[in-house]
Tab-separated table of C-alpha atoms in Angstrom:
chain	number	residue	atom	x	y	z
A	985	MET	CA	8.194	-7.741	-19.306
A	986	THR	CA	5.830	-7.259	-22.388
A	987	THR	CA	8.090	-6.214	-25.768
A	988	ALA	CA	6.562	-3.598	-27.600
A	989	ASP	CA	5.967	-3.350	-31.250
A	990	THR	CA	9.358	-1.783	-32.824
A	991	ALA	CA	8.357	-1.218	-35.774
A	992	ALA	CA	6.501	1.252	-34.623
A	993	VAL	CA	9.024	2.919	-32.253
A	994	PRO	CA	10.615	5.935	-32.863
A	995	ALA	CA	13.868	5.828	-34.139
A	996	PHE	CA	16.141	7.190	-31.367
A	997	ALA	CA	18.821	5.617	-29.643
A	998	ALA	CA	17.498	5.113	-25.887
A	999	PRO	CA	20.537	6.381	-23.384
A	1000	VAL	CA	20.287	3.336	-21.342
A	1001	PRO	CA	18.425	1.059	-23.663
A	1002	SER	CA	16.339	-2.087	-21.873
A	1003	PRO	CA	17.652	-5.640	-22.841
A	1004	VAL	CA	13.950	-5.845	-23.804
A	1005	GLU	CA	12.993	-2.747	-25.323
A	1006	PRO	CA	14.178	0.837	-26.038
A	1007	LEU	CA	13.239	3.359	-23.173
A	1008	PRO	CA	11.533	5.283	-25.935
A	1009	ALA	CA	9.082	2.342	-26.042
A	1010	GLN	CA	8.648	2.048	-22.496
A	1011	LEU	CA	7.841	5.556	-21.772
A	1012	LEU	CA	5.008	5.579	-24.480
A	1013	THR	CA	3.758	1.980	-22.635
A	1014	ALA	CA	3.960	3.838	-19.611
A	1015	LEU	CA	1.976	6.981	-20.624
A	1016	GLY	CA	-0.772	4.798	-21.832
A	1017	GLN	CA	-1.020	2.751	-19.145
A	1018	HIS	CA	-0.854	5.722	-16.891
A	1019	ARG	CA	-2.478	8.250	-18.636
A	1020	MET	CA	0.296	10.731	-16.989
A	1021	ALA	CA	2.982	10.763	-15.187
A	1022	THR	CA	5.306	13.399	-14.487
A	1023	THR	CA	9.350	12.692	-15.106
A	1024	GLY	CA	10.224	11.791	-11.562
A	1025	GLN	CA	7.183	9.626	-11.763
A	1026	LEU	CA	8.514	7.519	-15.033
A	1027	HIS	CA	12.096	7.776	-13.690
A	1028	ALA	CA	11.345	5.716	-10.885
A	1029	LEU	CA	8.711	3.670	-12.850
A	1030	LEU	CA	11.341	3.201	-15.138
A	1031	ARG	CA	15.152	3.691	-14.631
A	1032	PRO	CA	15.152	4.601	-10.623
A	1033	ALA	CA	18.491	3.727	-10.877
A	1034	ALA	CA	20.049	5.824	-13.352
A	1035	ARG	CA	20.278	9.509	-13.658
A	1036	ARG	CA	17.237	11.914	-14.182
A	1037	GLN	CA	18.775	13.215	-17.532
A	1038	THR	CA	18.144	9.313	-18.409
A	1039	VAL	CA	14.466	10.004	-19.350
A	1040	ASN	CA	14.805	13.640	-19.738
A	1041	THR	CA	15.985	13.268	-23.025
A	1042	PRO	CA	13.881	10.892	-24.460
A	1043	LEU	CA	10.865	12.267	-23.422
A	1044	ASN	CA	11.573	16.016	-25.001
A	1045	GLU	CA	12.345	13.814	-28.066
A	1046	LEU	CA	9.161	12.162	-27.987
A	1047	ARG	CA	7.335	15.836	-27.718
A	1048	ARG	CA	9.525	17.154	-30.642
A	1049	GLN	CA	8.152	13.824	-32.840
A	1050	GLY	CA	4.426	15.281	-32.142
A	1051	LEU	CA	4.099	12.241	-29.378
A	1052	VAL	CA	3.701	13.224	-25.801
A	1053	ASP	CA	3.188	16.438	-24.355
A	1054	TYR	CA	3.186	17.968	-20.970
A	1055	THR	CA	1.078	20.555	-18.120
A	1056	VAL	CA	3.107	22.046	-15.959
A	1057	LEU	CA	1.789	21.631	-12.497
A	1058	PRO	CA	0.687	24.606	-10.604
A	1059	ARG	CA	3.002	25.751	-7.489
A	1060	SER	CA	5.399	23.043	-8.758
A	1061	ARG	CA	8.754	24.939	-9.960
A	1062	GLY	CA	7.784	23.577	-13.217
A	1063	MET	CA	7.284	19.986	-12.784
A	1064	ARG	CA	5.851	18.424	-16.485
A	1065	ALA	CA	3.115	15.943	-15.587
A	1066	TRP	CA	3.461	14.486	-19.195
A	1067	TYR	CA	1.199	12.832	-21.165
A	1068	LEU	CA	0.576	11.005	-25.023
A	1069	THR	CA	-0.693	13.488	-27.677
A	1070	GLY	CA	-3.181	11.810	-30.328
A	1071	ASP	CA	-0.803	10.746	-32.563
A	1072	GLY	CA	0.903	8.984	-29.430
A	1073	VAL	CA	-2.224	7.499	-28.797
A	1074	ARG	CA	-2.526	5.851	-32.339
A	1075	MET	CA	0.677	4.593	-31.858
A	1076	VAL	CA	0.392	2.765	-28.585
A	1077	LYS	CA	-2.829	1.277	-29.604
A	1078	ASP	CA	-1.591	-1.952	-30.977
A	1079	PHE	CA	1.399	-2.140	-28.573
A	1080	PRO	CA	0.762	-5.601	-27.144
A	1081	ALA	CA	1.214	-4.838	-23.502
A	1082	LEU	CA	-1.529	-2.295	-24.048
A	1083	ARG	CA	-4.319	-3.839	-26.510
A	1084	GLY	CA	-7.705	-4.254	-25.255
A	1085	ARG	CA	-7.128	-0.925	-23.228
A	1086	PRO	CA	-9.861	1.732	-24.033
A	1087	PRO	CA	-7.776	5.425	-25.300
A	1088	TYR	CA	-8.638	8.192	-23.298
A	1089	PRO	CA	-6.840	10.852	-25.449
A	1090	ILE	CA	-6.026	14.256	-23.652
A	1091	THR	CA	-6.433	16.872	-26.431
A	1092	SER	CA	-5.156	19.960	-24.428
A	1093	ALA	CA	-2.897	21.120	-21.647
A	1094	THR	CA	-6.163	22.368	-20.478
A	1095	ALA	CA	-7.598	19.136	-20.360
A	1096	ALA	CA	-4.431	17.535	-18.827
A	1097	SER	CA	-4.956	19.900	-15.756
A	1098	LEU	CA	-7.708	19.034	-15.059
A	1099	LYS	CA	-7.223	15.167	-14.728
A	1100	THR	CA	-3.490	15.262	-13.057
A	1101	PRO	CA	-4.952	15.455	-9.198
A	1102	HIS	CA	-6.393	12.417	-9.053
A	1103	THR	CA	-4.186	10.517	-11.869
A	1104	LEU	CA	-0.976	11.496	-10.699
A	1105	THR	CA	-2.201	10.798	-6.893
A	1106	VAL	CA	-3.115	7.198	-8.097
A	1107	LEU	CA	0.553	6.615	-9.579
A	1108	ARG	CA	1.788	8.048	-6.279
A	1109	THR	CA	0.053	4.702	-5.007
A	1110	HIS	CA	1.683	2.285	-7.399
A	1111	LEU	CA	5.477	3.622	-6.477
A	1112	ALA	CA	4.510	2.771	-3.227
A	1113	PHE	CA	4.268	-0.693	-4.274
A	1114	VAL	CA	6.734	-0.728	-6.896
A	1115	ALA	CA	9.173	0.357	-4.319
A	1116	ASP	CA	8.253	-1.962	-1.831
A	1117	ALA	CA	7.946	-4.879	-4.275
A	1118	GLN	CA	12.262	-3.916	-5.458
A	1119	GLU	CA	13.274	-3.770	-1.915
A	1120	ARG	CA	11.690	-6.899	-0.976
A	1121	GLY	CA	12.848	-9.185	-4.530
A	1122	ASP	CA	8.692	-9.417	-5.378
A	1123	GLU	CA	7.333	-9.380	-8.928
A	1124	HIS	CA	5.323	-5.814	-9.609
A	1125	GLY	CA	6.127	-3.338	-12.570
A	1126	PHE	CA	4.776	-0.500	-13.997
A	1127	LEU	CA	2.459	-3.207	-16.311
A	1128	ASP	CA	0.821	-4.696	-13.049
A	1129	TRP	CA	-1.397	-1.602	-12.334
A	1130	THR	CA	-4.077	-1.191	-14.354
A	1131	PRO	CA	-5.738	2.443	-14.097
A	1132	GLU	CA	-9.804	2.497	-14.677
A	1133	VAL	CA	-10.926	-0.878	-14.566
A	1134	SER	CA	-14.389	-1.314	-15.815
A	1135	HIS	CA	-16.976	-3.816	-14.680
A	1136	SER	CA	-20.540	-4.636	-14.573
A	1137	PRO	CA	-22.074	-5.584	-11.419
A	1138	GLY	CA	-25.263	-6.403	-13.322
A	1139	ASP	CA	-28.446	-4.393	-14.509
A	1140	SER	CA	-26.559	-2.780	-16.730
A	1141	GLU	CA	-24.734	-0.918	-14.568
A	1142	LYS	CA	-20.763	-0.289	-13.981
A	1143	ILE	CA	-18.045	-0.350	-11.420
A	1144	ILE	CA	-15.236	1.432	-12.507
A	1145	THR	CA	-12.323	0.915	-10.230
A	1146	ASP	CA	-9.466	3.311	-10.046
A	1147	ALA	CA	-6.782	0.589	-10.375
A	1148	LEU	CA	-6.292	-3.282	-10.749
A	1149	MET	CA	-3.453	-4.398	-8.877
A	1150	HIS	CA	-1.598	-8.007	-10.007
A	1151	TYR	CA	1.222	-8.549	-7.244
A	1152	THR	CA	3.567	-11.621	-7.042
A	1153	LEU	CA	4.581	-12.293	-3.624
A	1154	THR	CA	8.208	-14.571	-4.044
A	1155	GLY	CA	9.937	-16.788	-1.573
A	1156	PRO	CA	12.363	-19.997	-1.438
A	1157	GLY	CA	10.306	-22.226	-3.945
A	1158	GLN	CA	6.898	-20.434	-3.722
A	1159	ARG	CA	5.406	-17.940	-5.515
A	1160	THR	CA	1.544	-16.248	-4.781
A	1161	LYS	CA	0.047	-14.092	-6.999
A	1162	LEU	CA	-2.070	-11.488	-5.631
A	1163	ARG	CA	-4.789	-9.049	-6.941
A	1164	ALA	CA	-6.603	-6.438	-5.636
A	1165	PHE	CA	-9.007	-3.575	-6.784
A	1166	VAL	CA	-7.627	-0.567	-5.403
A	1167	GLU	CA	-9.733	2.727	-4.661
A	1168	VAL	CA	-7.759	6.101	-3.991
A	1169	ASP	CA	-9.635	8.810	-2.573
A	1170	ARG	CA	-8.498	12.281	-2.250
A	1171	THR	CA	-11.415	13.477	-0.054
A	1172	THR	CA	-13.186	14.921	-2.664
A	1173	MET	CA	-16.302	12.996	-2.142
A	1174	SER	CA	-18.339	12.373	0.719
A	1175	SER	CA	-17.581	9.478	3.293
A	1176	GLU	CA	-21.055	7.816	2.793
A	1177	ARG	CA	-20.268	7.949	-1.043
A	1178	LEU	CA	-16.765	6.494	-0.499
A	1179	ALA	CA	-18.126	3.774	1.677
A	1180	SER	CA	-21.203	2.976	-0.525
A	1181	LYS	CA	-18.382	1.637	-3.392
A	1182	LEU	CA	-18.265	-1.625	-1.058
A	1183	ILE	CA	-21.933	-1.886	-1.980
A	1184	ASP	CA	-21.108	-2.337	-5.589
A	1185	TYR	CA	-18.284	-4.582	-5.390
A	1186	ALA	CA	-20.686	-6.704	-3.166
A	1187	ARG	CA	-22.859	-6.750	-5.782
A	1188	PHE	CA	-20.294	-7.338	-8.515
A	1189	TRP	CA	-19.181	-10.176	-6.268
A	1190	SER	CA	-22.459	-11.915	-5.883
A	1191	TYR	CA	-23.797	-11.287	-9.636
A	1192	GLU	CA	-24.523	-14.526	-11.783
A	1193	PRO	CA	-26.035	-13.812	-15.140
A	1194	GLN	CA	-29.150	-15.671	-15.559
A	1195	PRO	CA	-28.984	-17.723	-19.292
A	1196	VAL	CA	-32.099	-16.348	-21.617
A	1197	GLY	CA	-33.691	-18.572	-23.735
A	1198	ARG	CA	-31.451	-21.893	-25.723
A	1199	GLN	CA	-28.198	-20.852	-25.791
A	1200	ARG	CA	-26.709	-20.332	-29.069
A	1201	SER	CA	-22.941	-21.402	-28.462
A	1202	ARG	CA	-21.796	-24.892	-28.328
A	1203	GLN	CA	-19.093	-23.328	-25.656
A	1204	PRO	CA	-19.584	-24.541	-21.883
A	1205	VAL	CA	-21.278	-21.559	-20.390
A	1206	LEU	CA	-19.209	-21.147	-16.907
A	1207	ALA	CA	-21.567	-21.449	-13.843
A	1208	GLY	CA	-21.234	-19.182	-11.048
A	1209	PRO	CA	-20.420	-15.280	-10.323
A	1210	ILE	CA	-19.347	-13.202	-13.499
A	1211	TRP	CA	-16.114	-12.301	-11.857
A	1212	LEU	CA	-14.918	-16.032	-12.683
A	1213	ARG	CA	-14.474	-15.061	-16.520
A	1214	TRP	CA	-11.820	-12.525	-15.267
A	1215	TYR	CA	-10.215	-13.773	-11.830
A	1216	PRO	CA	-10.001	-17.385	-10.202
A	1217	VAL	CA	-9.895	-15.489	-6.947
A	1218	TYR	CA	-11.813	-12.254	-6.436
A	1219	PRO	CA	-9.288	-9.591	-5.834
A	1220	ARG	CA	-8.807	-8.030	-2.242
A	1221	ILE	CA	-10.244	-4.006	-2.068
A	1222	LEU	CA	-7.872	-1.474	-0.773
A	1223	PHE	CA	-8.740	1.931	-0.216
A	1224	ILE	CA	-5.840	4.545	0.228
A	1225	LEU	CA	-7.050	7.633	1.599
A	1226	THR	CA	-5.427	11.265	1.368
A	1227	GLY	CA	-6.448	15.099	1.375
A	1228	GLY	CA	-7.700	15.237	4.941
A	1229	THR	CA	-6.860	15.514	8.643
A	1230	GLN	CA	-5.808	12.538	10.391
A	1231	GLN	CA	-9.283	12.865	12.435
A	1232	VAL	CA	-10.670	13.209	8.656
A	1233	LEU	CA	-9.413	10.224	7.499
A	1234	ASN	CA	-9.790	7.967	10.574
A	1235	ASN	CA	-13.501	8.781	10.528
A	1236	ARG	CA	-13.741	7.666	6.694
A	1237	ILE	CA	-11.926	4.741	8.002
A	1238	SER	CA	-14.823	4.327	11.015
A	1239	ASP	CA	-17.258	4.616	7.882
A	1240	LEU	CA	-15.807	2.127	5.545
A	1241	GLN	CA	-15.799	-0.591	8.941
A	1242	ALA	CA	-19.748	0.381	9.541
A	1243	MET	CA	-20.548	-0.267	6.198
A	1244	VAL	CA	-19.328	-4.052	6.409
A	1245	ALA	CA	-20.751	-3.911	9.688
A	1246	GLN	CA	-24.409	-3.052	9.051
A	1247	HIS	CA	-24.572	-4.152	5.109
A	1248	PRO	CA	-25.928	-7.529	4.697
A	1249	LEU	CA	-24.445	-8.285	1.224
A	1250	VAL	CA	-20.934	-6.528	2.328
A	1251	ALA	CA	-20.509	-8.381	5.012
A	1252	THR	CA	-21.240	-11.691	3.630
A	1253	MET	CA	-18.603	-10.354	1.130
A	1254	ALA	CA	-16.029	-9.737	3.520
A	1255	ARG	CA	-16.167	-12.967	5.309
A	1256	THR	CA	-13.910	-14.593	2.118
A	1257	VAL	CA	-12.849	-11.280	0.725
A	1258	PRO	CA	-10.251	-9.354	2.375
A	1259	LEU	CA	-10.638	-5.350	2.451
A	1260	GLY	CA	-7.922	-2.996	4.211
A	1261	ALA	CA	-7.905	0.693	3.702
A	1262	THR	CA	-4.589	2.791	4.790
A	1263	VAL	CA	-3.673	6.749	4.706
A	1264	LEU	CA	-1.308	7.245	1.657
A	1265	GLY	CA	1.523	9.306	3.495
A	1266	ASP	CA	1.621	5.981	6.006
A	1267	LEU	CA	2.021	3.903	2.596
A	1268	GLU	CA	4.803	6.060	1.454
A	1269	ALA	CA	6.341	6.360	4.800
A	1270	GLN	CA	6.231	2.658	5.924
A	1271	GLY	CA	5.483	1.287	3.448
A	1272	PRO	CA	2.580	-1.308	2.050
A	1273	THR	CA	3.907	-4.279	3.404
A	1274	SER	CA	4.045	-2.350	7.299
A	1275	ASP	CA	0.947	-2.792	9.674
A	1276	VAL	CA	-0.210	0.504	8.013
A	1277	TRP	CA	-3.550	-1.577	6.967
A	1278	VAL	CA	-7.076	-1.166	8.561
A	1279	PRO	CA	-8.776	-4.434	8.138
A	1280	LEU	CA	-12.495	-3.240	7.302
A	1281	SER	CA	-13.793	-6.279	9.217
A	1282	GLY	CA	-11.970	-5.340	12.552
A	1283	GLY	CA	-8.821	-6.074	14.137
A	1284	GLU	CA	-5.272	-5.164	14.463
A	1285	SER	CA	-3.356	-3.074	11.617
A	1286	ARG	CA	-1.088	-5.666	9.457
A	1287	PRO	CA	0.526	-5.861	6.193
A	1288	TRP	CA	-1.862	-5.465	3.098
A	1289	THR	CA	-0.742	-9.391	2.450
A	1290	GLU	CA	-2.089	-10.862	5.764
A	1291	LEU	CA	-5.687	-9.220	5.330
């Protein structure tokens, strides 16, 4: 786990201190990483074996210090969704774990309430992988899931994935590092628009920048597609669907499969990049490494690690 800048950590004792960094610093880091989280989600991420009060106490102290605030979720019996205030954003920007992360300050409870449905659903997805990794003995913590990662597929356009996941499978004498672009769909866009995201990913997969004029730098230029600047292997692409009936979600998965079958560039990418889709409820009930993933290139359902 990355050590936070302890000089900037609020000066009060964490109820259950981590041997690496205090719980208040971890709470600030988690909110800086994930933008927003409920008390229960923070508890599951940081202290799953402790009492809920272990997380409640420092959260309330951070709020008194003006570093975090919350919005109450509608129809939730008072459930709080926490986020960093402007002062909190300024504090965490220099935390080592968050360097390079663009700040997206939430300026009011009203603004927070508009972001909660999608942000908290993306975090729900992450928690399913966290719980599965803990049970299996794999490595996947709260900093191994980065929401809202942006890349350019060329032509000055951007593709923003809901989350970039890092996951390490562990076994006797073996460690396998996996990465995935994660798209969480709440059935708020058309099925056609959802499927077209595969075209954007395929364009990013295939895009090779062309040198213009004489190279001014003496540094060697990396040949090949642009994604090699960030990844040794192109991340697999995972779609997690929710917010509709089973038939609606099945239809959306079928449309994703049709895009793979019918679009030439997507079909070419699918020969080397694993693509899969599942339903969030199945993911939470059975776990990511169960046979809940539908390969978008066809075949029987399987774990995401075997797509």
